[in-house]
PDB file of C-alpha atoms and ligand atoms in Angstrom:
ATOM      1  CA  MET A 256      40.172  -9.590  15.957  1.00  0.00           C
ATOM      2  CA  PRO A 257      38.340 -10.451  12.719  1.00  0.00           C
ATOM      3  CA  LYS A 258      40.820 -10.699   9.890  1.00  0.00           C
ATOM      4  CA  ASP A 259      39.605 -10.465   6.330  1.00  0.00           C
ATOM      5  CA  PRO A 260      41.740  -9.301   3.431  1.00  0.00           C
ATOM      6  CA  ASP A 261      38.575  -7.914   1.795  1.00  0.00           C
ATOM      7  CA  THR A 262      37.855  -5.528   4.654  1.00  0.00           C
ATOM      8  CA  MET A 263      36.477  -2.255   3.336  1.00  0.00           C
ATOM      9  CA  ALA A 264      34.732  -0.907   6.426  1.00  0.00           C
ATOM     10  CA  GLY A 265      35.775   2.229   8.192  1.00  0.00           C
ATOM     11  CA  GLY A 266      33.501   5.030   7.041  1.00  0.00           C
ATOM     12  CA  THR A 267      35.449   6.012   3.963  1.00  0.00           C
ATOM     13  CA  SER A 268      32.582   8.194   2.715  1.00  0.00           C
ATOM     14  CA  SER A 269      33.582  11.564   1.317  1.00  0.00           C
ATOM     15  CA  PRO A 270      31.373  14.529   0.447  1.00  0.00           C
ATOM     16  CA  SER A 271      29.849  14.436  -3.021  1.00  0.00           C
ATOM     17  CA  LEU A 272      27.341  16.431  -5.014  1.00  0.00           C
ATOM     18  CA  GLY A 273      24.390  14.634  -6.548  1.00  0.00           C
ATOM     19  CA  GLY A 274      24.865  12.671  -9.756  1.00  0.00           C
ATOM     20  CA  ALA A 275      26.066   9.178  -9.068  1.00  0.00           C
ATOM     21  CA  GLY A 276      23.568   6.548  -8.022  1.00  0.00           C
ATOM     22  CA  PRO A 277      23.820   4.628  -4.746  1.00  0.00           C
ATOM     23  CA  ARG A 278      26.560   2.000  -4.577  1.00  0.00           C
ATOM     24  CA  HIS A 279      24.989   0.244  -1.587  1.00  0.00           C
ATOM     25  CA  ILE A 280      21.232   0.028  -0.993  1.00  0.00           C
ATOM     26  CA  ALA A 281      19.713  -1.472   2.141  1.00  0.00           C
ATOM     27  CA  ILE A 282      16.015  -2.374   2.194  1.00  0.00           C
ATOM     28  CA  ILE A 283      13.569  -2.937   5.038  1.00  0.00           C
ATOM     29  CA  MET A 284      11.027  -5.098   3.212  1.00  0.00           C
ATOM     30  CA  ASP A 285       7.851  -4.233   5.113  1.00  0.00           C
ATOM     31  CA  GLY A 286       4.157  -4.707   4.428  1.00  0.00           C
ATOM     32  CA  ASN A 287       3.852  -8.378   3.512  1.00  0.00           C
ATOM     33  CA  GLY A 288       1.267  -9.015   6.225  1.00  0.00           C
ATOM     34  CA  ARG A 289      -0.958  -6.088   5.224  1.00  0.00           C
ATOM     35  CA  TRP A 290      -0.663  -7.024   1.555  1.00  0.00           C
ATOM     36  CA  ALA A 291      -1.950 -10.522   2.364  1.00  0.00           C
ATOM     37  CA  GLN A 292      -4.670  -9.303   4.732  1.00  0.00           C
ATOM     38  CA  ALA A 293      -5.981  -6.914   2.058  1.00  0.00           C
ATOM     39  CA  ARG A 294      -6.542 -10.009  -0.093  1.00  0.00           C
ATOM     40  CA  GLY A 295      -8.139 -11.991   2.739  1.00  0.00           C
ATOM     41  CA  ARG A 296      -5.172 -14.353   2.851  1.00  0.00           C
ATOM     42  CA  PRO A 297      -2.897 -15.469   5.727  1.00  0.00           C
ATOM     43  CA  ARG A 298       0.230 -13.418   6.451  1.00  0.00           C
ATOM     44  CA  LEU A 299       2.502 -16.140   5.088  1.00  0.00           C
ATOM     45  CA  PHE A 300       0.929 -15.665   1.680  1.00  0.00           C
ATOM     46  CA  GLY A 301       2.322 -12.127   1.797  1.00  0.00           C
ATOM     47  CA  HIS A 302       5.789 -13.365   2.773  1.00  0.00           C
ATOM     48  CA  HIS A 303       5.806 -15.757  -0.185  1.00  0.00           C
ATOM     49  CA  ALA A 304       4.778 -12.918  -2.513  1.00  0.00           C
ATOM     50  CA  GLY A 305       7.524 -10.801  -0.919  1.00  0.00           C
ATOM     51  CA  ALA A 306      10.158 -13.467  -1.542  1.00  0.00           C
ATOM     52  CA  LYS A 307       9.295 -13.336  -5.256  1.00  0.00           C
ATOM     53  CA  ARG A 308      10.126  -9.614  -5.379  1.00  0.00           C
ATOM     54  CA  VAL A 309      13.642 -10.261  -4.111  1.00  0.00           C
ATOM     55  CA  ARG A 310      14.740 -11.829  -7.396  1.00  0.00           C
ATOM     56  CA  GLU A 311      13.498  -8.898  -9.505  1.00  0.00           C
ATOM     57  CA  VAL A 312      15.256  -6.389  -7.268  1.00  0.00           C
ATOM     58  CA  VAL A 313      18.555  -8.332  -7.206  1.00  0.00           C
ATOM     59  CA  GLU A 314      18.493  -8.646 -10.981  1.00  0.00           C
ATOM     60  CA  ALA A 315      17.897  -4.909 -11.411  1.00  0.00           C
ATOM     61  CA  CYS A 316      21.028  -3.956  -9.441  1.00  0.00           C
ATOM     62  CA  PRO A 317      23.751  -4.253 -12.118  1.00  0.00           C
ATOM     63  CA  GLY A 318      21.786  -2.075 -14.561  1.00  0.00           C
ATOM     64  CA  LEU A 319      21.405   0.618 -11.909  1.00  0.00           C
ATOM     65  CA  GLY A 320      25.057   0.576 -10.885  1.00  0.00           C
ATOM     66  CA  VAL A 321      24.173  -0.856  -7.461  1.00  0.00           C
ATOM     67  CA  GLU A 322      27.030  -3.088  -6.295  1.00  0.00           C
ATOM     68  CA  TYR A 323      25.725  -3.935  -2.813  1.00  0.00           C
ATOM     69  CA  LEU A 324      22.187  -4.819  -1.778  1.00  0.00           C
ATOM     70  CA  THR A 325      21.382  -5.636   1.835  1.00  0.00           C
ATOM     71  CA  ILE A 326      17.894  -6.864   2.724  1.00  0.00           C
ATOM     72  CA  PHE A 327      16.248  -7.270   6.125  1.00  0.00           C
ATOM     73  CA  ALA A 328      14.607 -10.715   6.102  1.00  0.00           C
ATOM     74  CA  PHE A 329      14.160 -11.481   9.817  1.00  0.00           C
ATOM     75  CA  SER A 330      14.955  -9.362  12.857  1.00  0.00           C
ATOM     76  CA  THR A 331      15.954 -10.362  16.374  1.00  0.00           C
ATOM     77  CA  GLU A 332      12.517  -9.007  17.378  1.00  0.00           C
ATOM     78  CA  ASN A 333      10.574 -11.095  14.826  1.00  0.00           C
ATOM     79  CA  TRP A 334      10.698 -14.135  17.159  1.00  0.00           C
ATOM     80  CA  LYS A 335       7.833 -12.421  19.025  1.00  0.00           C
ATOM     81  CA  ARG A 336       5.461 -13.301  16.150  1.00  0.00           C
ATOM     82  CA  THR A 337       3.215 -16.357  16.358  1.00  0.00           C
ATOM     83  CA  GLN A 338       4.880 -19.758  16.217  1.00  0.00           C
ATOM     84  CA  VAL A 339       3.058 -20.441  12.931  1.00  0.00           C
ATOM     85  CA  GLU A 340       4.431 -17.298  11.271  1.00  0.00           C
ATOM     86  CA  VAL A 341       7.993 -17.831  12.559  1.00  0.00           C
ATOM     87  CA  ALA A 342       8.031 -21.478  11.452  1.00  0.00           C
ATOM     88  CA  GLY A 343       6.551 -20.488   8.093  1.00  0.00           C
ATOM     89  CA  LEU A 344       9.223 -17.834   7.562  1.00  0.00           C
ATOM     90  CA  MET A 345      12.036 -20.249   8.487  1.00  0.00           C
ATOM     91  CA  SER A 346      10.652 -22.790   6.048  1.00  0.00           C
ATOM     92  CA  LEU A 347      10.388 -20.052   3.390  1.00  0.00           C
ATOM     93  CA  PHE A 348      14.056 -19.108   3.911  1.00  0.00           C
ATOM     94  CA  ARG A 349      15.126 -22.764   3.514  1.00  0.00           C
ATOM     95  CA  ARG A 350      13.059 -23.114   0.348  1.00  0.00           C
ATOM     96  CA  TYR A 351      14.278 -19.791  -1.059  1.00  0.00           C
ATOM     97  CA  ILE A 352      17.943 -20.756  -0.584  1.00  0.00           C
ATOM     98  CA  SER A 353      17.503 -24.215  -2.114  1.00  0.00           C
ATOM     99  CA  LYS A 354      15.492 -22.865  -5.027  1.00  0.00           C
ATOM    100  CA  GLU A 355      17.608 -19.798  -5.821  1.00  0.00           C
ATOM    101  CA  MET A 356      21.077 -21.265  -5.168  1.00  0.00           C
ATOM    102  CA  LYS A 357      21.802 -22.153  -8.788  1.00  0.00           C
ATOM    103  CA  ALA A 358      20.451 -18.910 -10.289  1.00  0.00           C
ATOM    104  CA  LEU A 359      22.362 -16.754  -7.785  1.00  0.00           C
ATOM    105  CA  ALA A 360      25.578 -18.683  -8.421  1.00  0.00           C
ATOM    106  CA  THR A 361      25.326 -18.460 -12.207  1.00  0.00           C
ATOM    107  CA  ARG A 362      24.228 -14.799 -12.226  1.00  0.00           C
ATOM    108  CA  ASN A 363      27.411 -13.670 -10.506  1.00  0.00           C
ATOM    109  CA  VAL A 364      25.686 -12.749  -7.226  1.00  0.00           C
ATOM    110  CA  ARG A 365      27.772 -13.103  -4.083  1.00  0.00           C
ATOM    111  CA  VAL A 366      25.575 -13.876  -1.097  1.00  0.00           C
ATOM    112  CA  ARG A 367      26.425 -13.225   2.533  1.00  0.00           C
ATOM    113  CA  PHE A 368      24.306 -13.498   5.662  1.00  0.00           C
ATOM    114  CA  ILE A 369      24.509 -11.183   8.655  1.00  0.00           C
ATOM    115  CA  GLY A 370      22.916 -11.680  12.071  1.00  0.00           C
ATOM    116  CA  ASP A 371      23.291 -14.171  14.883  1.00  0.00           C
ATOM    117  CA  ARG A 372      23.179 -17.729  13.548  1.00  0.00           C
ATOM    118  CA  LEU A 373      23.179 -19.344  16.991  1.00  0.00           C
ATOM    119  CA  ARG A 374      19.401 -19.277  17.395  1.00  0.00           C
ATOM    120  CA  LEU A 375      18.714 -20.533  13.872  1.00  0.00           C
ATOM    121  CA  ASP A 376      17.826 -24.094  13.022  1.00  0.00           C
ATOM    122  CA  SER A 377      20.901 -26.151  12.000  1.00  0.00           C
ATOM    123  CA  LYS A 378      19.360 -27.190   8.652  1.00  0.00           C
ATOM    124  CA  LEU A 379      18.887 -23.538   7.715  1.00  0.00           C
ATOM    125  CA  VAL A 380      22.413 -22.612   8.845  1.00  0.00           C
ATOM    126  CA  LYS A 381      23.832 -25.415   6.708  1.00  0.00           C
ATOM    127  CA  LEU A 382      22.012 -24.052   3.642  1.00  0.00           C
ATOM    128  CA  MET A 383      23.205 -20.509   4.435  1.00  0.00           C
ATOM    129  CA  ASP A 384      26.817 -21.760   4.654  1.00  0.00           C
ATOM    130  CA  GLN A 385      26.379 -23.647   1.391  1.00  0.00           C
ATOM    131  CA  LEU A 386      24.969 -20.614  -0.443  1.00  0.00           C
ATOM    132  CA  GLU A 387      27.813 -18.417   0.827  1.00  0.00           C
ATOM    133  CA  LEU A 388      30.351 -20.981  -0.324  1.00  0.00           C
ATOM    134  CA  GLU A 389      28.717 -21.623  -3.728  1.00  0.00           C
ATOM    135  CA  THR A 390      28.730 -17.895  -4.516  1.00  0.00           C
ATOM    136  CA  SER A 391      32.030 -16.962  -2.845  1.00  0.00           C
ATOM    137  CA  ALA A 392      33.941 -16.504  -6.117  1.00  0.00           C
ATOM    138  CA  ASN A 393      31.295 -14.204  -7.618  1.00  0.00           C
ATOM    139  CA  VAL A 394      32.160 -10.559  -8.104  1.00  0.00           C
ATOM    140  CA  GLY A 395      28.881  -9.102  -9.440  1.00  0.00           C
ATOM    141  CA  THR A 396      26.128  -7.960  -7.064  1.00  0.00           C
ATOM    142  CA  HIS A 397      26.917  -8.417  -3.369  1.00  0.00           C
ATOM    143  CA  LEU A 398      23.647  -9.555  -1.804  1.00  0.00           C
ATOM    144  CA  THR A 399      23.604  -9.544   1.982  1.00  0.00           C
ATOM    145  CA  ILE A 400      20.644 -11.100   3.750  1.00  0.00           C
ATOM    146  CA  ALA A 401      20.040 -10.033   7.357  1.00  0.00           C
ATOM    147  CA  LEU A 402      18.581 -13.045   9.159  1.00  0.00           C
ATOM    148  CA  ASN A 403      18.065 -12.997  12.921  1.00  0.00           C
ATOM    149  CA  TYR A 404      19.699  -9.596  12.698  1.00  0.00           C
ATOM    150  CA  GLY A 405      19.391  -6.645  15.058  1.00  0.00           C
ATOM    151  CA  GLY A 406      21.656  -3.599  15.023  1.00  0.00           C
ATOM    152  CA  ARG A 407      21.961  -3.450  18.812  1.00  0.00           C
ATOM    153  CA  ASP A 408      22.594  -7.192  19.017  1.00  0.00           C
ATOM    154  CA  GLU A 409      25.289  -6.846  16.346  1.00  0.00           C
ATOM    155  CA  VAL A 410      27.002  -4.026  18.270  1.00  0.00           C
ATOM    156  CA  ALA A 411      26.805  -6.067  21.504  1.00  0.00           C
ATOM    157  CA  ARG A 412      28.342  -9.134  19.817  1.00  0.00           C
ATOM    158  CA  ALA A 413      31.038  -6.971  18.216  1.00  0.00           C
ATOM    159  CA  THR A 414      31.840  -5.324  21.555  1.00  0.00           C
ATOM    160  CA  LYS A 415      32.201  -8.733  23.175  1.00  0.00           C
ATOM    161  CA  ARG A 416      34.809  -9.739  20.582  1.00  0.00           C
ATOM    162  CA  LEU A 417      36.566  -6.395  20.898  1.00  0.00           C
ATOM    163  CA  ALA A 418      36.678  -6.724  24.711  1.00  0.00           C
ATOM    164  CA  ARG A 419      38.142 -10.201  24.329  1.00  0.00           C
ATOM    165  CA  ASP A 420      40.982  -8.791  22.203  1.00  0.00           C
ATOM    166  CA  VAL A 421      41.645  -6.113  24.819  1.00  0.00           C
ATOM    167  CA  ALA A 422      41.718  -8.782  27.554  1.00  0.00           C
ATOM    168  CA  GLU A 423      44.100 -10.922  25.506  1.00  0.00           C
ATOM    169  CA  GLY A 424      46.357  -7.925  24.897  1.00  0.00           C
ATOM    170  CA  THR A 425      46.003  -7.869  21.079  1.00  0.00           C
ATOM    171  CA  LEU A 426      44.113  -4.546  21.125  1.00  0.00           C
ATOM    172  CA  ASN A 427      45.245  -1.470  23.028  1.00  0.00           C
ATOM    173  CA  PRO A 428      42.242   0.503  24.405  1.00  0.00           C
ATOM    174  CA  GLU A 429      44.135   3.714  23.567  1.00  0.00           C
ATOM    175  CA  ASP A 430      44.068   2.733  19.882  1.00  0.00           C
ATOM    176  CA  ILE A 431      40.258   2.397  19.728  1.00  0.00           C
ATOM    177  CA  ASP A 432      38.655   4.965  17.454  1.00  0.00           C
ATOM    178  CA  GLU A 433      35.623   4.998  15.164  1.00  0.00           C
ATOM    179  CA  GLU A 434      37.415   2.831  12.617  1.00  0.00           C
ATOM    180  CA  THR A 435      37.843   0.043  15.193  1.00  0.00           C
ATOM    181  CA  LEU A 436      34.309  -1.151  15.981  1.00  0.00           C
ATOM    182  CA  PRO A 437      33.212  -1.562  12.313  1.00  0.00           C
ATOM    183  CA  ARG A 438      35.962  -4.154  11.905  1.00  0.00           C
ATOM    184  CA  TYR A 439      34.125  -6.331  14.459  1.00  0.00           C
ATOM    185  CA  LEU A 440      30.633  -5.869  12.975  1.00  0.00           C
ATOM    186  CA  ASP A 441      28.960  -8.566  10.846  1.00  0.00           C
ATOM    187  CA  THR A 442      29.205  -6.115   7.930  1.00  0.00           C
ATOM    188  CA  HIS A 443      32.981  -5.636   8.192  1.00  0.00           C
ATOM    189  CA  VAL A 444      33.541  -6.492   4.517  1.00  0.00           C
ATOM    190  CA  LEU A 445      30.801  -4.142   3.253  1.00  0.00           C
ATOM    191  CA  PRO A 446      30.852  -0.411   2.587  1.00  0.00           C
ATOM    192  CA  ASP A 447      28.272   1.644   4.511  1.00  0.00           C
ATOM    193  CA  PRO A 448      24.823   1.871   2.863  1.00  0.00           C
ATOM    194  CA  ASP A 449      24.258   5.001   0.789  1.00  0.00           C
ATOM    195  CA  LEU A 450      20.499   4.624   0.631  1.00  0.00           C
ATOM    196  CA  VAL A 451      18.099   2.889   3.031  1.00  0.00           C
ATOM    197  CA  ILE A 452      14.604   2.171   1.717  1.00  0.00           C
ATOM    198  CA  ARG A 453      11.652   1.130   3.862  1.00  0.00           C
ATOM    199  CA  THR A 454       8.438   0.099   2.204  1.00  0.00           C
ATOM    200  CA  SER A 455       4.864   0.152   3.575  1.00  0.00           C
ATOM    201  CA  GLY A 456       4.586   3.719   4.872  1.00  0.00           C
ATOM    202  CA  GLU A 457       6.282   3.239   8.242  1.00  0.00           C
ATOM    203  CA  ALA A 458       8.981   5.833   8.972  1.00  0.00           C
ATOM    204  CA  ARG A 459      11.310   4.003  11.351  1.00  0.00           C
ATOM    205  CA  ILE A 460      14.494   2.001  11.047  1.00  0.00           C
ATOM    206  CA  SER A 461      13.625  -0.860  13.413  1.00  0.00           C
ATOM    207  CA  ASN A 462      17.147  -1.698  14.580  1.00  0.00           C
ATOM    208  CA  PHE A 463      18.548  -2.114  11.051  1.00  0.00           C
ATOM    209  CA  LEU A 464      22.225  -1.279  10.366  1.00  0.00           C
ATOM    210  CA  LEU A 465      22.299   1.308  13.154  1.00  0.00           C
ATOM    211  CA  TRP A 466      26.032   2.036  13.077  1.00  0.00           C
ATOM    212  CA  GLN A 467      26.431   1.657   9.327  1.00  0.00           C
ATOM    213  CA  SER A 468      23.581   4.007   8.325  1.00  0.00           C
ATOM    214  CA  ALA A 469      24.868   7.053  10.217  1.00  0.00           C
ATOM    215  CA  TYR A 470      25.141   9.045   6.967  1.00  0.00           C
ATOM    216  CA  ALA A 471      22.746   7.123   4.727  1.00  0.00           C
ATOM    217  CA  GLU A 472      19.949   8.811   2.822  1.00  0.00           C
ATOM    218  CA  TYR A 473      16.485   7.445   3.677  1.00  0.00           C
ATOM    219  CA  GLU A 474      13.424   6.747   1.555  1.00  0.00           C
ATOM    220  CA  PHE A 475      10.194   5.806   3.308  1.00  0.00           C
ATOM    221  CA  ILE A 476       7.723   4.834   0.622  1.00  0.00           C
ATOM    222  CA  ASP A 477       4.077   3.747   0.807  1.00  0.00           C
ATOM    223  CA  THR A 478       4.345   0.734  -1.515  1.00  0.00           C
ATOM    224  CA  LEU A 479       3.901  -2.596   0.289  1.00  0.00           C
ATOM    225  CA  TRP A 480       6.910  -4.858  -0.300  1.00  0.00           C
ATOM    226  CA  PRO A 481       5.101  -7.442  -2.511  1.00  0.00           C
ATOM    227  CA  ASP A 482       4.177  -4.568  -4.870  1.00  0.00           C
ATOM    228  CA  PHE A 483       7.717  -3.145  -5.055  1.00  0.00           C
ATOM    229  CA  THR A 484       9.219  -3.282  -8.547  1.00  0.00           C
ATOM    230  CA  ALA A 485      12.509  -2.709 -10.336  1.00  0.00           C
ATOM    231  CA  THR A 486      10.931   0.408 -11.869  1.00  0.00           C
ATOM    232  CA  GLU A 487      10.344   1.896  -8.435  1.00  0.00           C
ATOM    233  CA  LEU A 488      13.903   1.016  -7.434  1.00  0.00           C
ATOM    234  CA  ALA A 489      15.184   2.841 -10.527  1.00  0.00           C
ATOM    235  CA  ARG A 490      13.105   5.905  -9.592  1.00  0.00           C
ATOM    236  CA  LEU A 491      14.562   5.939  -6.073  1.00  0.00           C
ATOM    237  CA  CYS A 492      18.111   5.569  -7.441  1.00  0.00           C
ATOM    238  CA  ASP A 493      17.490   8.489  -9.751  1.00  0.00           C
ATOM    239  CA  ARG A 494      16.154  10.615  -6.868  1.00  0.00           C
ATOM    240  CA  TYR A 495      19.185   9.677  -4.779  1.00  0.00           C
ATOM    241  CA  GLY A 496      21.461  10.869  -7.600  1.00  0.00           C
ATOM    242  CA  ARG A 497      19.906  14.316  -7.347  1.00  0.00           C
ATOM    243  CA  ARG A 498      20.513  14.650  -3.605  1.00  0.00           C
ATOM    244  CA  GLU A 499      23.471  16.510  -2.156  1.00  0.00           C
ATOM    245  CA  ARG A 500      25.384  14.444   0.404  1.00  0.00           C
ATOM    246  CA  ARG A 501      27.624  16.461   2.694  1.00  0.00           C
ATOM    247  CA  PHE A 502      28.608  14.068   5.514  1.00  0.00           C
ATOM    248  CA  GLY A 503      28.648  17.051   7.882  1.00  0.00           C
ATOM    249  CA  ALA A 504      30.830  19.172   5.605  1.00  0.00           C
ATOM    250  CA  VAL A 505      29.892  22.282   3.612  1.00  0.00           C
ATOM    251  CA  ASN A 506      30.058  22.015  -0.165  1.00  0.00           C
ATOM    252  CA  THR A 507      31.298  25.194  -1.798  1.00  0.00           C
TER     253      THR A 507
HETATM  254  C1  FPP B 796       7.842  -7.501   7.177  1.00  0.00           C
HETATM  255  O1  FPP B 796       6.492  -7.468   6.773  1.00  0.00           O
HETATM  256  C2  FPP B 796       8.510  -8.595   6.557  1.00  0.00           C
HETATM  257  C3  FPP B 796       9.162  -9.611   7.212  1.00  0.00           C
HETATM  258  C4  FPP B 796       9.264  -9.723   8.658  1.00  0.00           C
HETATM  259  C5  FPP B 796       9.775 -10.697   6.466  1.00  0.00           C
HETATM  260  C6  FPP B 796      10.549 -10.298   5.252  1.00  0.00           C
HETATM  261  C7  FPP B 796      10.639 -11.489   4.441  1.00  0.00           C
HETATM  262  C8  FPP B 796      10.453 -11.579   3.124  1.00  0.00           C
HETATM  263  C9  FPP B 796      10.230 -10.447   2.200  1.00  0.00           C
HETATM  264  C10 FPP B 796      10.440 -12.896   2.554  1.00  0.00           C
HETATM  265  C11 FPP B 796      11.558 -13.369   1.826  1.00  0.00           C
HETATM  266  C12 FPP B 796      12.913 -12.969   2.089  1.00  0.00           C
HETATM  267  C13 FPP B 796      13.902 -13.716   1.591  1.00  0.00           C
HETATM  268  C14 FPP B 796      15.297 -13.302   1.723  1.00  0.00           C
HETATM  269  C15 FPP B 796      13.612 -14.968   0.911  1.00  0.00           C
HETATM  270  P1  FPP B 796       5.385  -7.572   7.897  1.00  0.00           P
HETATM  271  O2  FPP B 796       5.087  -9.001   8.101  1.00  0.00           O
HETATM  272  O3  FPP B 796       5.836  -6.884   9.150  1.00  0.00           O
HETATM  273  O4  FPP B 796       4.207  -6.821   7.238  1.00  0.00           O
HETATM  274  P2  FPP B 796       3.097  -5.956   7.996  1.00  0.00           P
HETATM  275  O5  FPP B 796       3.803  -4.780   8.605  1.00  0.00           O
HETATM  276  O6  FPP B 796       2.166  -5.569   6.908  1.00  0.00           O
HETATM  277  O7  FPP B 796       2.462  -6.833   9.025  1.00  0.00           O
END
């Protein structure tokens, strides 16, 4: 059973009328490849341009009242890309962590990674551990980076741990309810996302935060990720604030 004093999971969402901005935004950063191709450049050029947008978006969060930002950097399905692209992305992640470590630590950003680390290169995992540790005392923006992450894979890994606890007798199957599984998910210390944004015009969620986004609001926008700006993020936060979230209830 994962034990963490910080645990906040458990679907504590309650109905609210529009007004407040999103507390937790999750982003599927799509369109890097097309952005590069439109400029006659290799796909990795687009990923590098995309990595630059991450800093602007993270820095915009405090001003918009966004406490949690979760970004999809590499999915369990992305291994199907060419060896050149996968190796280039892994090298980009290592460089990004090394380069941004100091700025993230001093700007009060707390970084966490979600996803299965087992298939990742040990040098990258070491840097991920180091970045988590270096920023662990920060209480500003909570930045979660999904790396080798898949929602179904996460649920399968969580179920395995849950089944182990049942087998060991520390969890009674009769006590399992919808508050139980989230405590075993990679995101167990995070609140559910309020708003999920996908760039590049595709309207699908591609295995991202499947359990956690059950009641999220969605924004599918045409902008390619390397063109996404803090101004556009502010516009989406504003639009979110004008939506009515009911979580299945009826507001009177
Ligand atoms: C999807 O665009 C994007 C990815 C698979 C990688 C996302 C990675 C970054 C934005 C780079 C940096 C991230 C961090 C955390 C440093 P795509 O390649 O599928 O684009 P396409 O649909 O146009 O082909």
